[in-house]
Amino acid sequence: MKGSNPFVPWDETVIMGRKQQMEAFSVFLDRVAGGSSGVLLLYGIPGSGKSMLMKLFHAEAQKRGLFAPYMKVEKRDKLDRISKALFSELENEIAAKEPSRADVFSKEGNTGTLKGVIGALEKVMHSNFPGVVFLIDDLDRTRKSEEMIRNIANVAKEKRKVGFVVSSTKRFEPPENAETMHLDPVEEQEFHDYIAKMLKKEPKMGEECIKAIYADCGGNPKLLKQVCWILYDSIRENEKMITKAHYVANMRSMISFLSRDWFGKLYATASQQEKIILKNLARAPGPLSVKELAAGLNKGMGPVATLLIRLEGKGHIIRVERGRYKIFSKLYAKFIQERG
């Protein structure tokens, strides 16, 4: 008997895969707690679970006893505003962990610089300073994100027991004291495991259906969840199996929903020149290199490479190997083709 829909795209308590990333973050925390400092750059396109993973990192750092102020960057935020927001988050953490030190920290004053925030924390905690990990989500939404990364890296060089975790869709030139973590598409087995966890009772999902959904979504966690959510809602109450036939029959309603909820907004961020690139990639049977795209469009490789980097930074496409790109999912490619 069909129950309530277990596939909730906005549910941040259930994550698909990402065990390797959690293990790598645990090692990063060990180094910070042990007295080292550094920067971790987390890259992922929209839907990859980047912000969800940042929140799990936040919870894990707090569980380990470190201070872990988290903030999500808004457009046009500057470093002073980010620093002040992190200071405020630290005020709340200190009030919860060390109430007697909270007023002392507040009186240190919010200088609007990362050095000032760390200095105030060190002064208040003295020898009891356990370490701090600053989690800054979506830094690439700011105009001067490259400059901010360099500033963050310089601060980390000068301090002990200080870590910065910065998430972004756009890729930066990594500073020498930074390590990178990429959220690639989840593996098909990880999607299988997720389905098994969500559908413990009937209706179950057929193997062909699982494979078709995975192939069309390109391993994008959010897209996989959204498609399963729409599909589950579409079946009748007495259905015992969700099949590939159900999936194919509901393709039109899925594309329509995704167009309104995600794809339409994403497509609108592309310039006219970028849309030409997208349409060529959407029609291609596989990934294309810069050289292949440039030849097909009768354009120079330099301008085409620049457009591809911009599209990757906005989350339209993914790089599958050096110099070769494809649309991040077949469903988005289908949407682009239908746009003419």
Short mmCIF file of N, CA and C in Angstrom, two decimals, residues 37 49 69 95 116 118 120 127 129 132 140 200 202 206 218 224 228 251 263 283 305 312 320 327 331-332:
data_model
loop_
_atom_site.label_atom_id
_atom_site.label_comp_id
_atom_site.label_asym_id
_atom_site.label_seq_id
_atom_site.Cartn_x
_atom_site.Cartn_y
_atom_site.Cartn_z
N SER A 37 46.69 24.50 10.52
CA SER A 37 45.67 25.36 9.92
C SER A 37 45.65 25.11 8.42
N GLY A 49 24.50 18.58 -3.62
CA GLY A 49 24.47 18.37 -2.17
C GLY A 49 25.53 19.17 -1.44
N PRO A 69 31.55 28.25 13.30
CA PRO A 69 30.56 29.20 12.78
C PRO A 69 30.31 28.97 11.29
N ALA A 95 28.22 31.49 23.93
CA ALA A 95 27.16 31.60 24.93
C ALA A 95 26.62 30.22 25.31
N GLY A 116 40.70 39.75 13.23
CA GLY A 116 40.12 40.30 14.45
C GLY A 116 39.21 39.30 15.14
N ILE A 118 39.37 35.96 14.95
CA ILE A 118 40.19 34.89 15.53
C ILE A 118 40.95 35.40 16.75
N ALA A 120 40.09 37.76 18.83
CA ALA A 120 39.16 37.88 19.96
C ALA A 120 38.87 36.52 20.57
N SER A 127 44.36 29.30 26.88
CA SER A 127 44.92 27.96 26.64
C SER A 127 43.84 26.91 26.39
N PHE A 129 41.61 27.11 24.10
CA PHE A 129 41.15 27.24 22.72
C PHE A 129 41.23 25.89 22.01
N VAL A 132 39.08 26.27 15.68
CA VAL A 132 37.87 26.80 15.03
C VAL A 132 37.91 26.47 13.55
N ASP A 140 31.41 32.02 -4.07
CA ASP A 140 31.47 32.54 -5.44
C ASP A 140 30.30 33.44 -5.80
N LYS A 200 11.39 0.84 1.89
CA LYS A 200 11.53 -0.39 2.67
C LYS A 200 10.31 -1.29 2.52
N GLU A 202 6.39 -1.84 0.14
CA GLU A 202 5.81 -1.58 -1.18
C GLU A 202 5.22 -0.18 -1.20
N GLY A 206 11.54 -0.92 -9.73
CA GLY A 206 12.18 -1.90 -10.60
C GLY A 206 13.58 -1.51 -11.01
N GLY A 218 22.05 11.99 -14.49
CA GLY A 218 23.49 12.22 -14.46
C GLY A 218 24.12 12.10 -13.10
N LEU A 224 17.90 13.49 -8.79
CA LEU A 224 17.45 12.13 -8.53
C LEU A 224 16.29 12.12 -7.54
N CYS A 228 12.29 11.10 -8.34
CA CYS A 228 11.65 10.04 -7.54
C CYS A 228 10.42 10.58 -6.81
N MET A 251 7.23 11.38 -18.02
CA MET A 251 8.36 12.23 -18.42
C MET A 251 7.93 13.67 -18.69
N PHE A 263 15.20 24.27 -14.03
CA PHE A 263 15.85 24.42 -15.32
C PHE A 263 15.63 25.79 -15.94
N ARG A 283 22.75 18.66 -28.09
CA ARG A 283 22.51 17.81 -29.27
C ARG A 283 23.57 16.73 -29.44
N ALA A 305 36.55 28.31 -25.02
CA ALA A 305 37.01 27.84 -23.71
C ALA A 305 36.52 28.76 -22.60
N GLU A 312 30.39 26.27 -16.74
CA GLU A 312 30.72 25.34 -15.66
C GLU A 312 30.56 26.04 -14.31
N VAL A 320 34.10 16.35 -17.70
CA VAL A 320 34.25 14.91 -17.45
C VAL A 320 35.70 14.47 -17.54
N ILE A 327 26.51 18.55 -20.79
CA ILE A 327 25.42 19.06 -19.96
C ILE A 327 25.33 18.20 -18.71
N LEU A 331 18.28 15.15 -18.67
CA LEU A 331 16.99 15.84 -18.54
C LEU A 331 17.14 17.33 -18.84
N TYR A 332 18.24 17.92 -18.36
CA TYR A 332 18.47 19.34 -18.67
C TYR A 332 18.78 19.52 -20.16
#
